[in-house]
PDB file of C-alpha atoms in Angstrom:
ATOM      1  CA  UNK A   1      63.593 110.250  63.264  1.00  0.00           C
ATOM      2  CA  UNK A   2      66.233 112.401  61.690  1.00  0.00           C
ATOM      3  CA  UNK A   3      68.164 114.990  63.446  1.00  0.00           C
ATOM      4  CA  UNK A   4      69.510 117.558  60.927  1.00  0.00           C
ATOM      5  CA  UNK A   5      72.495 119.792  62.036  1.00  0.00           C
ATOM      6  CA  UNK A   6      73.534 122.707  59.206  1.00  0.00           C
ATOM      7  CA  UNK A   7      76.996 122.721  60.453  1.00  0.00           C
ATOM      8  CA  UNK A   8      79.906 121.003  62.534  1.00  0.00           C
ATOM      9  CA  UNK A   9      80.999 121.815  65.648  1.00  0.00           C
ATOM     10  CA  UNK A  10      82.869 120.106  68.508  1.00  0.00           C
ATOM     11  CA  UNK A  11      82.741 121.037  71.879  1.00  0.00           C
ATOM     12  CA  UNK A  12      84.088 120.261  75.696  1.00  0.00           C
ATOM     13  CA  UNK A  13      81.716 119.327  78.584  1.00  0.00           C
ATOM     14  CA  UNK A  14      83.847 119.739  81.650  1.00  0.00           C
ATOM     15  CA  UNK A  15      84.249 119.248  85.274  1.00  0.00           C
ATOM     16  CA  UNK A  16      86.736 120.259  88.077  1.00  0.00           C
ATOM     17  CA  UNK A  17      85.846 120.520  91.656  1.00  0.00           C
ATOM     18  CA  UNK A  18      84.476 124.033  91.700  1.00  0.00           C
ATOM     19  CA  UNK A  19      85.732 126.078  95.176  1.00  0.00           C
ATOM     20  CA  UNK A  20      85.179 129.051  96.595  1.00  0.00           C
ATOM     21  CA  UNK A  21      88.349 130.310  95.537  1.00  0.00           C
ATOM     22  CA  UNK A  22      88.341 132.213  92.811  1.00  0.00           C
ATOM     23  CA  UNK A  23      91.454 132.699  91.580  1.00  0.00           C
ATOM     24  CA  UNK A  24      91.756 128.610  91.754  1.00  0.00           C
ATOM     25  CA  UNK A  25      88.838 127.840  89.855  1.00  0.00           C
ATOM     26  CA  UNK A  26      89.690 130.725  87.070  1.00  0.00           C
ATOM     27  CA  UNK A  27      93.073 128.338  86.444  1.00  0.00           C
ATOM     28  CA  UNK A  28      91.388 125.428  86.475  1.00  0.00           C
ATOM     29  CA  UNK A  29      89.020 126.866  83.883  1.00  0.00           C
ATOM     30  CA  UNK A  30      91.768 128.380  81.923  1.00  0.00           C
ATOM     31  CA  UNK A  31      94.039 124.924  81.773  1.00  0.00           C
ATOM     32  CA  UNK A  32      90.610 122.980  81.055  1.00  0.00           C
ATOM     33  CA  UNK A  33      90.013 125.448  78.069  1.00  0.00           C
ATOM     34  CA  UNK A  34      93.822 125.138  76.762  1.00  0.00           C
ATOM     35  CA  UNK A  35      93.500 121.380  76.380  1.00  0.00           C
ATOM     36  CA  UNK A  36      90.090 121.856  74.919  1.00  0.00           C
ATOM     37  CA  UNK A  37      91.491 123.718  72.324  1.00  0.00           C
ATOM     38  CA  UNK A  38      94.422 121.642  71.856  1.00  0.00           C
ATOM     39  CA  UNK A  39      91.926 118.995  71.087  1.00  0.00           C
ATOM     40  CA  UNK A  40      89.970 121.105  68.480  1.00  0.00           C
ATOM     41  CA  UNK A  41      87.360 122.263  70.158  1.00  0.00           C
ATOM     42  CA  UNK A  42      84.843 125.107  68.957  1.00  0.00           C
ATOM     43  CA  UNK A  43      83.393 124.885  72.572  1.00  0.00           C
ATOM     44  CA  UNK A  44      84.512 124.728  75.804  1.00  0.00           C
ATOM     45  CA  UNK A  45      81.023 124.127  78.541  1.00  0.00           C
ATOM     46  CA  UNK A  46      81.830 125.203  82.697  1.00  0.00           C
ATOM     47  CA  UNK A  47      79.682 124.134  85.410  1.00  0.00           C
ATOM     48  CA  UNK A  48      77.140 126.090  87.073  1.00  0.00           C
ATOM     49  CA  UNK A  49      79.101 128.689  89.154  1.00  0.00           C
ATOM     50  CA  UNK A  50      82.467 127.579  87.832  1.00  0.00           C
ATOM     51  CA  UNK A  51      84.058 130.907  88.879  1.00  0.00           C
ATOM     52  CA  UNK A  52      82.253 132.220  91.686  1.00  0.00           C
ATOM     53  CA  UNK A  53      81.615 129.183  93.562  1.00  0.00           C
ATOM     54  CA  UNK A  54      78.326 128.107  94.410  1.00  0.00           C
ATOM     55  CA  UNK A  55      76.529 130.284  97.372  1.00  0.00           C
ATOM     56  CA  UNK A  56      75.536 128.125 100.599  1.00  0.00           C
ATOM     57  CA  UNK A  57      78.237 125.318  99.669  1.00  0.00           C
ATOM     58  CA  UNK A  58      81.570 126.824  98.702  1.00  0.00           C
ATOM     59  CA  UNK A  59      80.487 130.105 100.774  1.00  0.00           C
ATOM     60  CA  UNK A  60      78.272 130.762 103.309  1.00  0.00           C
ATOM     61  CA  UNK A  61      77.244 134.163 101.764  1.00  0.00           C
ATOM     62  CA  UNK A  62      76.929 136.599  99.048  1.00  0.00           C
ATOM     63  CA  UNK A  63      77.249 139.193 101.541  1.00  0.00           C
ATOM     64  CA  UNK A  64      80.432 141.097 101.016  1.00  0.00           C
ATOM     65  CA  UNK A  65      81.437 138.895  97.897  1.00  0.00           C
ATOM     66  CA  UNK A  66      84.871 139.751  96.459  1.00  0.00           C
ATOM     67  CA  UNK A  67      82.739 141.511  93.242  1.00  0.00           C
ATOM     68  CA  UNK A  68      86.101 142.778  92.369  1.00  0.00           C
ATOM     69  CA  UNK A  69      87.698 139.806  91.812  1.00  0.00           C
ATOM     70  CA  UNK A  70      85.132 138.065  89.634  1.00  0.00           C
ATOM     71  CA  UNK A  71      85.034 140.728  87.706  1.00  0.00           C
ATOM     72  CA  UNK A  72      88.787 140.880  87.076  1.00  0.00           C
ATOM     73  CA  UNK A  73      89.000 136.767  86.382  1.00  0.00           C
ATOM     74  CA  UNK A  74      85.762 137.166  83.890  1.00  0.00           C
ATOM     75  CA  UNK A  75      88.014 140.000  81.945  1.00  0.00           C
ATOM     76  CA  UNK A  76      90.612 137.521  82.004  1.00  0.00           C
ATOM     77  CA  UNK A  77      88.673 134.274  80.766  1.00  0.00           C
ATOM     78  CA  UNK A  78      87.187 136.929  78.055  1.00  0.00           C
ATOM     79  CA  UNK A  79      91.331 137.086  77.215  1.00  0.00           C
ATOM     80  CA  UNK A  80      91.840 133.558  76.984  1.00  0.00           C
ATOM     81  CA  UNK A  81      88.843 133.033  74.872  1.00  0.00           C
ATOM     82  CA  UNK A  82      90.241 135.495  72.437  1.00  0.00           C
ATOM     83  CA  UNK A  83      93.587 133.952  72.381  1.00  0.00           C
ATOM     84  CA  UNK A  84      92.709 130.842  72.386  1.00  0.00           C
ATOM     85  CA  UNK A  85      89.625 131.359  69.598  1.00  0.00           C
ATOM     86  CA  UNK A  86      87.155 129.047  71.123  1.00  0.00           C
ATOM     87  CA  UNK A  87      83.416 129.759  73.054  1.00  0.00           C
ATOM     88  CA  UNK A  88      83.609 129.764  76.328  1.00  0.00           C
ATOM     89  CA  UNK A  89      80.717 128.917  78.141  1.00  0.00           C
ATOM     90  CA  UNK A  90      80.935 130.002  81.836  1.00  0.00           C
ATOM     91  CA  UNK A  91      79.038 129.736  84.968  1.00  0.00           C
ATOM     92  CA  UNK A  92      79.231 132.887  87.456  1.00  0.00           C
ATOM     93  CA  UNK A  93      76.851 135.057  89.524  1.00  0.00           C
ATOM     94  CA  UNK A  94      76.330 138.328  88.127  1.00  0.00           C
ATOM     95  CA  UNK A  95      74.588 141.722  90.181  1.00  0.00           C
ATOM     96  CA  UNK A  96      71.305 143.165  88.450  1.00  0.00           C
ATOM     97  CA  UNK A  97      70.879 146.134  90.680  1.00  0.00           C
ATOM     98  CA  UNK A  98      71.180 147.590  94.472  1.00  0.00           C
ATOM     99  CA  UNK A  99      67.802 145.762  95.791  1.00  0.00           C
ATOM    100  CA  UNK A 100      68.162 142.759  93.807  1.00  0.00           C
ATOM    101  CA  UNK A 101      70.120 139.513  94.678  1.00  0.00           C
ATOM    102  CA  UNK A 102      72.684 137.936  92.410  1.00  0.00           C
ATOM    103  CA  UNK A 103      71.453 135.663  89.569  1.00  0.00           C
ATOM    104  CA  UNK A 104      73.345 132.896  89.063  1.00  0.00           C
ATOM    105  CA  UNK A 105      74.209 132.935  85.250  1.00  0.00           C
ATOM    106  CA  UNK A 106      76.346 131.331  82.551  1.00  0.00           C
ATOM    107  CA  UNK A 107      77.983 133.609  80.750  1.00  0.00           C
ATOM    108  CA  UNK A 108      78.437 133.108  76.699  1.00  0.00           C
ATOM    109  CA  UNK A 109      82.056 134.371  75.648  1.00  0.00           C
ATOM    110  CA  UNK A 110      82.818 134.735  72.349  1.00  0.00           C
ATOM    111  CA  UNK A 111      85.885 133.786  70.628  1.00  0.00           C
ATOM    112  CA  UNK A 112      86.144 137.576  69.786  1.00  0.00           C
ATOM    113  CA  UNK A 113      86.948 137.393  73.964  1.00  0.00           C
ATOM    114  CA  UNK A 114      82.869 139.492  74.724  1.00  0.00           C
ATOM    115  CA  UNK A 115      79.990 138.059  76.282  1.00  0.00           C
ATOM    116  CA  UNK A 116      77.675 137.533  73.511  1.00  0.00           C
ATOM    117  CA  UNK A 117      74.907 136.854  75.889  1.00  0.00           C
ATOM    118  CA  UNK A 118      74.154 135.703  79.431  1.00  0.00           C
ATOM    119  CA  UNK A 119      71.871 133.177  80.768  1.00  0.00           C
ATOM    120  CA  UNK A 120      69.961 133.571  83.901  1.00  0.00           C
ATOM    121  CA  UNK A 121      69.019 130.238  86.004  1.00  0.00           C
ATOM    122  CA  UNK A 122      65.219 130.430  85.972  1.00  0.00           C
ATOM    123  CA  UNK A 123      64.126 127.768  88.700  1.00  0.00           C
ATOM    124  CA  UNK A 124      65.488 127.897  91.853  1.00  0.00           C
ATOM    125  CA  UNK A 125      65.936 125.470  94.813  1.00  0.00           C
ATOM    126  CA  UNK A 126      65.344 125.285  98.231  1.00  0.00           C
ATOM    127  CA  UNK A 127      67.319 127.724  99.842  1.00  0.00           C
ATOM    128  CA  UNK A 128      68.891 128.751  96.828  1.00  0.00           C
ATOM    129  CA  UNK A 129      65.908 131.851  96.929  1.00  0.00           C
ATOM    130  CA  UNK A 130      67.976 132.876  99.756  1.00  0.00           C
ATOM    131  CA  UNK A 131      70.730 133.762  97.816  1.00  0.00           C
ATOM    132  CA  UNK A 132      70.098 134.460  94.077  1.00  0.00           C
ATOM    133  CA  UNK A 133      66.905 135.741  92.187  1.00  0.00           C
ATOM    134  CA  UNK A 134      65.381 133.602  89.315  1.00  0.00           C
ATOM    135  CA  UNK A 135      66.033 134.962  85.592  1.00  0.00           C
ATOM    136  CA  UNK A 136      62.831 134.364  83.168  1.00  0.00           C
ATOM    137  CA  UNK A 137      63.043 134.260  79.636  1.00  0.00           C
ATOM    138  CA  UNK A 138      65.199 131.744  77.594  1.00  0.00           C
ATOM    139  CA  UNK A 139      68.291 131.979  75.676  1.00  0.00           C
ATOM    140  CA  UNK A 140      68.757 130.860  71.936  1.00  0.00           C
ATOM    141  CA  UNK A 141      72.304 131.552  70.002  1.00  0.00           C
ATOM    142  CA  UNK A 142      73.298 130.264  66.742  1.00  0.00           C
ATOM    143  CA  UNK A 143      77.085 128.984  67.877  1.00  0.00           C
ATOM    144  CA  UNK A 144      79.011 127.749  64.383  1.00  0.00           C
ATOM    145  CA  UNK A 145      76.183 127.215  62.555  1.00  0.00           C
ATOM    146  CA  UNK A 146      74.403 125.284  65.743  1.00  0.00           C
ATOM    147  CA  UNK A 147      71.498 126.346  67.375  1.00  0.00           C
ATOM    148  CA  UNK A 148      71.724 126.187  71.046  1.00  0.00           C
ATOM    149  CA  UNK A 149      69.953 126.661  74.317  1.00  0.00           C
ATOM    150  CA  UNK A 150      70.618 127.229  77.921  1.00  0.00           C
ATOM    151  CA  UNK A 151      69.841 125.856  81.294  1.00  0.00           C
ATOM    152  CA  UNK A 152      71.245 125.496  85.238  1.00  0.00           C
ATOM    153  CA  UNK A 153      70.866 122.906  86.807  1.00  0.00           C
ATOM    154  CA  UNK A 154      67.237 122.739  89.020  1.00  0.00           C
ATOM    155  CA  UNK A 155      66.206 123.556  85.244  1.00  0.00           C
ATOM    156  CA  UNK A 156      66.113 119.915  84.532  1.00  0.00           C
ATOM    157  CA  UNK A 157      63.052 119.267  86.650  1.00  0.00           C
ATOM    158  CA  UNK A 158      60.621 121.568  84.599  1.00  0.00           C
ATOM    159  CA  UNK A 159      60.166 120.139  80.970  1.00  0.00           C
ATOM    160  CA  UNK A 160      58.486 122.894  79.121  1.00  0.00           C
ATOM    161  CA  UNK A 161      61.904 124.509  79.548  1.00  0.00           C
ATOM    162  CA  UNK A 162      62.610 121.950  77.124  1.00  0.00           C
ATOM    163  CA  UNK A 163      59.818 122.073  75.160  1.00  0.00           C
ATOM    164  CA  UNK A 164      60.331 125.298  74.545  1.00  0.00           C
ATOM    165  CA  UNK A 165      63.509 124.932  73.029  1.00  0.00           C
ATOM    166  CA  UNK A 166      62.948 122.589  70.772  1.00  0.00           C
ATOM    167  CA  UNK A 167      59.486 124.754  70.018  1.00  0.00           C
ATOM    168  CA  UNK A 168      63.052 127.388  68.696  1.00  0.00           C
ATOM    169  CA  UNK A 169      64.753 124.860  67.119  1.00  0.00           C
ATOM    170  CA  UNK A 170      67.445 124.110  69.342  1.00  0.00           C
ATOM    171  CA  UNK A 171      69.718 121.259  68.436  1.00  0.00           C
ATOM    172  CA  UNK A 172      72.459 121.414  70.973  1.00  0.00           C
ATOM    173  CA  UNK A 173      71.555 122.176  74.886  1.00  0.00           C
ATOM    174  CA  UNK A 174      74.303 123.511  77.063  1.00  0.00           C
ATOM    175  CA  UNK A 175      72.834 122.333  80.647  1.00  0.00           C
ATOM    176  CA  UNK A 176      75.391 123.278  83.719  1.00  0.00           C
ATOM    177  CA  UNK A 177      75.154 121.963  87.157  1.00  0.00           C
ATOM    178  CA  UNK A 178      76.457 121.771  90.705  1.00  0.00           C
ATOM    179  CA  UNK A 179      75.874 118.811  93.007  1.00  0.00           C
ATOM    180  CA  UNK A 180      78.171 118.059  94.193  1.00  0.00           C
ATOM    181  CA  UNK A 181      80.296 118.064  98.081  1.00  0.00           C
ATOM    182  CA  UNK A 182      77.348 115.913  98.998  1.00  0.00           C
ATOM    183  CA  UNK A 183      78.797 114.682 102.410  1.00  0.00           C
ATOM    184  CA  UNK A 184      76.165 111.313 102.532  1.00  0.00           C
ATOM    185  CA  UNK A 185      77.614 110.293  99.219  1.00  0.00           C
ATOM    186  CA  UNK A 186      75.500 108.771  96.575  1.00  0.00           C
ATOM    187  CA  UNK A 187      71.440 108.316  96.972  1.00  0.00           C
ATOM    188  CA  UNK A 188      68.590 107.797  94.142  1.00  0.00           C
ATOM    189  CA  UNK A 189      69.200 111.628  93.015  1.00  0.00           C
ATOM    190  CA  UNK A 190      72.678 109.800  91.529  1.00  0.00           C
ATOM    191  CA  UNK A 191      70.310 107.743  88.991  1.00  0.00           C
ATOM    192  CA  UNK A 192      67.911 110.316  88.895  1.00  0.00           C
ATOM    193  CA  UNK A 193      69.819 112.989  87.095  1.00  0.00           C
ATOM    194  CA  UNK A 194      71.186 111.165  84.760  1.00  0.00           C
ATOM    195  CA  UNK A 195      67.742 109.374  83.650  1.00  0.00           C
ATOM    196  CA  UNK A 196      66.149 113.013  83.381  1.00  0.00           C
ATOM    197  CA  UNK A 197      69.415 113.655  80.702  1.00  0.00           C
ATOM    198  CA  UNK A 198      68.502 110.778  79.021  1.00  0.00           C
ATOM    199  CA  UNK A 199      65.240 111.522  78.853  1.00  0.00           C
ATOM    200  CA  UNK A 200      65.064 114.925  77.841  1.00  0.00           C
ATOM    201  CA  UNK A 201      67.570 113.948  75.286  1.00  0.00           C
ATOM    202  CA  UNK A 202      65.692 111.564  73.748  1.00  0.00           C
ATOM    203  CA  UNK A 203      62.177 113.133  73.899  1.00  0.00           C
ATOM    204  CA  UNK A 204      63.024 116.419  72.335  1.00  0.00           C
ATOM    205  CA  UNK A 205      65.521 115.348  69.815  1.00  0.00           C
ATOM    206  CA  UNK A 206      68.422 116.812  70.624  1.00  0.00           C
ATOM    207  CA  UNK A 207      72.229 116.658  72.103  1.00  0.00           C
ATOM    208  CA  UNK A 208      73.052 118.145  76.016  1.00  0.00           C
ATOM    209  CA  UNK A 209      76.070 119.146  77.220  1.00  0.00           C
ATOM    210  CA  UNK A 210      75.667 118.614  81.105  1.00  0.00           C
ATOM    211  CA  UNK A 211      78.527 119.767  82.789  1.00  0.00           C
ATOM    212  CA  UNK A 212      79.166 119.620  87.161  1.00  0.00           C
ATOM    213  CA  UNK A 213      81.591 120.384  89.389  1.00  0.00           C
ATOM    214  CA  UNK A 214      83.775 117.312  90.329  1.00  0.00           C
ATOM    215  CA  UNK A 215      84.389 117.616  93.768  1.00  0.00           C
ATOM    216  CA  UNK A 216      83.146 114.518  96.313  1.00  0.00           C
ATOM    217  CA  UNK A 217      80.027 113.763  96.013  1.00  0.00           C
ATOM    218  CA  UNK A 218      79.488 115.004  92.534  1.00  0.00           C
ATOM    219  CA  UNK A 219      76.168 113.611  91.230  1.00  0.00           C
ATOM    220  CA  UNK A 220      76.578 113.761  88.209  1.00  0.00           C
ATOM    221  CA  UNK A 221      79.903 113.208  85.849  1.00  0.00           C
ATOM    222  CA  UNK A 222      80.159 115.883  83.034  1.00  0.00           C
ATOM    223  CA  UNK A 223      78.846 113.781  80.034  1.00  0.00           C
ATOM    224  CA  UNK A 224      76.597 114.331  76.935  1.00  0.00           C
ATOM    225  CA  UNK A 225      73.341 113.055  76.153  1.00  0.00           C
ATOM    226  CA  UNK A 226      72.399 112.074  73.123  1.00  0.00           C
ATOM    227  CA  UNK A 227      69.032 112.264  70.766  1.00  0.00           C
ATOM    228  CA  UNK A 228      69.213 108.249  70.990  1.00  0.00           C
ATOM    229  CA  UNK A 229      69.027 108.460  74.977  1.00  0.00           C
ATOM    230  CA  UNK A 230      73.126 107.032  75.029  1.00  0.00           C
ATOM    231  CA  UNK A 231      75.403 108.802  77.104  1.00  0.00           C
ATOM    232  CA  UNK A 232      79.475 109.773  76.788  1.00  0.00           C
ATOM    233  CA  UNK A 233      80.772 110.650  80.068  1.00  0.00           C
ATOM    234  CA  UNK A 234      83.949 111.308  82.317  1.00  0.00           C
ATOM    235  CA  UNK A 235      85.425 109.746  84.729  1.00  0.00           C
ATOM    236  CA  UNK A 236      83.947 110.689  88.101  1.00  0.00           C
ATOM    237  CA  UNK A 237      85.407 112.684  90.942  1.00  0.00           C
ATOM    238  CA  UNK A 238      88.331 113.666  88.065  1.00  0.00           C
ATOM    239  CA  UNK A 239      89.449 116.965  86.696  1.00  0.00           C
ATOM    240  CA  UNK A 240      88.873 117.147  82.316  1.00  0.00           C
ATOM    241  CA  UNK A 241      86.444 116.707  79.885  1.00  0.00           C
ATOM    242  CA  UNK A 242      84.651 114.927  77.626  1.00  0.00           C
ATOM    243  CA  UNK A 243      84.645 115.998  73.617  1.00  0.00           C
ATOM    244  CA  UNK A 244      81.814 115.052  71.254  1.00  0.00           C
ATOM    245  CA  UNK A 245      81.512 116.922  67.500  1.00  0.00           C
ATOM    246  CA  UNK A 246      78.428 117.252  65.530  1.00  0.00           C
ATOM    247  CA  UNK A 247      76.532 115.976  63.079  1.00  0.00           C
ATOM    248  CA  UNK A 248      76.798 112.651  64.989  1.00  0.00           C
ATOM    249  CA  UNK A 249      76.987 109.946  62.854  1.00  0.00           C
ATOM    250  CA  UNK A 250      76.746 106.792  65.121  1.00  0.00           C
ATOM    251  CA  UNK A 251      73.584 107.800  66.462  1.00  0.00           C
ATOM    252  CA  UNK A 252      71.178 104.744  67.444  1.00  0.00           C
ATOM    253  CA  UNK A 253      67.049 104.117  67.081  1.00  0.00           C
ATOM    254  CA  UNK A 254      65.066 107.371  67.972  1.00  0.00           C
ATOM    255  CA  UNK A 255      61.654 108.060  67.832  1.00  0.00           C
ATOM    256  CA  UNK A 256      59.272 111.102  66.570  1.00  0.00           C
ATOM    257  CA  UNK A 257      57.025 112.589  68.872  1.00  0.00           C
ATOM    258  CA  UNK A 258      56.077 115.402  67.930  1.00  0.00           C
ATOM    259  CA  UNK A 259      52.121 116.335  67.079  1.00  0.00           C
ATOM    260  CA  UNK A 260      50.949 116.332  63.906  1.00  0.00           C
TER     261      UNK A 260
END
């Protein structure tokens, strides 16, 4: 099976342990997309609620969030993006309306420094319903030439959200997480995570970006997953990022299986 890509691009998938500090995780995300650039990239990828913080973990409640602030370190990363020319692909929370709760989002920013388009996380978790309401329709961009999709984390678990992207031609899948202050430590959900990556990878033909907070437990290490089921990853519990630029050319056996 060939994978056909119409142009190059290189991008970041990062993690950092994601707080619920905002102001620390905007530097962290700044710094992280810096060195990203330094190192060429066309992409920089944040986990899922990279600047807010994740509700129920990093915070025990949306109620009386510090809107303000977010708002005020978005404009910023915007900035950066703008200076620094490179996508920046950004988890938050974002407000919909008075009687609605907060979706958690990733936020597509431009290297013009304006969100092009936002992502809403569609399947939600436990008590995540608590806190956030569930988007519903999917998000396709065409980022340097590379068409790309969009997912959060719980996501993974439902694979006609894949299938439907590769139904639009997606070739590169930007797929952000957080799991991660897991006080236990590691369990099967470790293995499992990364074997739905590799799957998905494999099975609809393309490249994901997974990116997750680093902070101890973290699950999963930011990595990419490839359309030969291989993985490139970081180092766990660290702060960076690991770079991979497309077309691929080292790619290993694959199989069709699509219908005829």
């Amino acid at each position: 099976c060939r994978v056909h890509l119409m142009k190059s691009v290189r991008f970041a998938a990062c993690q950092f342990p994601v707080s619920g500090c905002i102001k620390s995780n905007r530097d962290y995300i700044v710094d992280i997309a810096k060195d990203a650039a330094g190192n060429g990239c066309d992409i920089v990828h944040f986990p899922e609620t990279a600047l807010s913080g994740y509700a129920g973990v990093d915070f025990s409640s949306l109620t009386g969030f510090d809107w303000s602030s977010l708002s005020m370190y978005t404009r910023d990363i915007m900035t950066w993006a703008e200076k620094l020319g490179i996508w920046i692909i950004l988890g938050s929370c974002r407000q919909t309306g008075r009687m609605s709760r907060p979706r958690n989002s990733l936020h597509i920013i431009s290297p013009s420094g304006n969100i092009l388009a936002t992502y809403d996380k569609r399947k939600l978790y436990g008590r995540e319903k608590v806190y956030y309401s569930k988007g519903r329709n999917p998000l396709v961009l065409t980022l340097n030439g590379v068409k790309c999709g969009f997912l959060i984390c719980y996501d993974s678990c439902f694979p006609r959200l894949y299938e439907s992207y590769r139904k639009r031609g997606v070739q590169l899948l930007f797929h952000s997480y957080y799991n991660a202050r897991n006080i236990n430590g590691a369990n099967s959900l470790d293995d499992l995570i990364l074997a739905q990556l590799r799957t998905r990878a494999a099975d609809y033909g393309m490249w994901i970006s997974a990116s997750n907070s680093s902070a101890s437990h973290s699950r999963l290490t930011a990595c990419v997953a490839r359309p030969d089921g291989s993985i490139v990853s970081c180092e766990r519990h660290s702060t960076g990022f690991v770079v991979l630029e497309l077309p691929d050319q080292n790619l290993g056996w694959m199989y069709h299986n699509r219908s005829d």
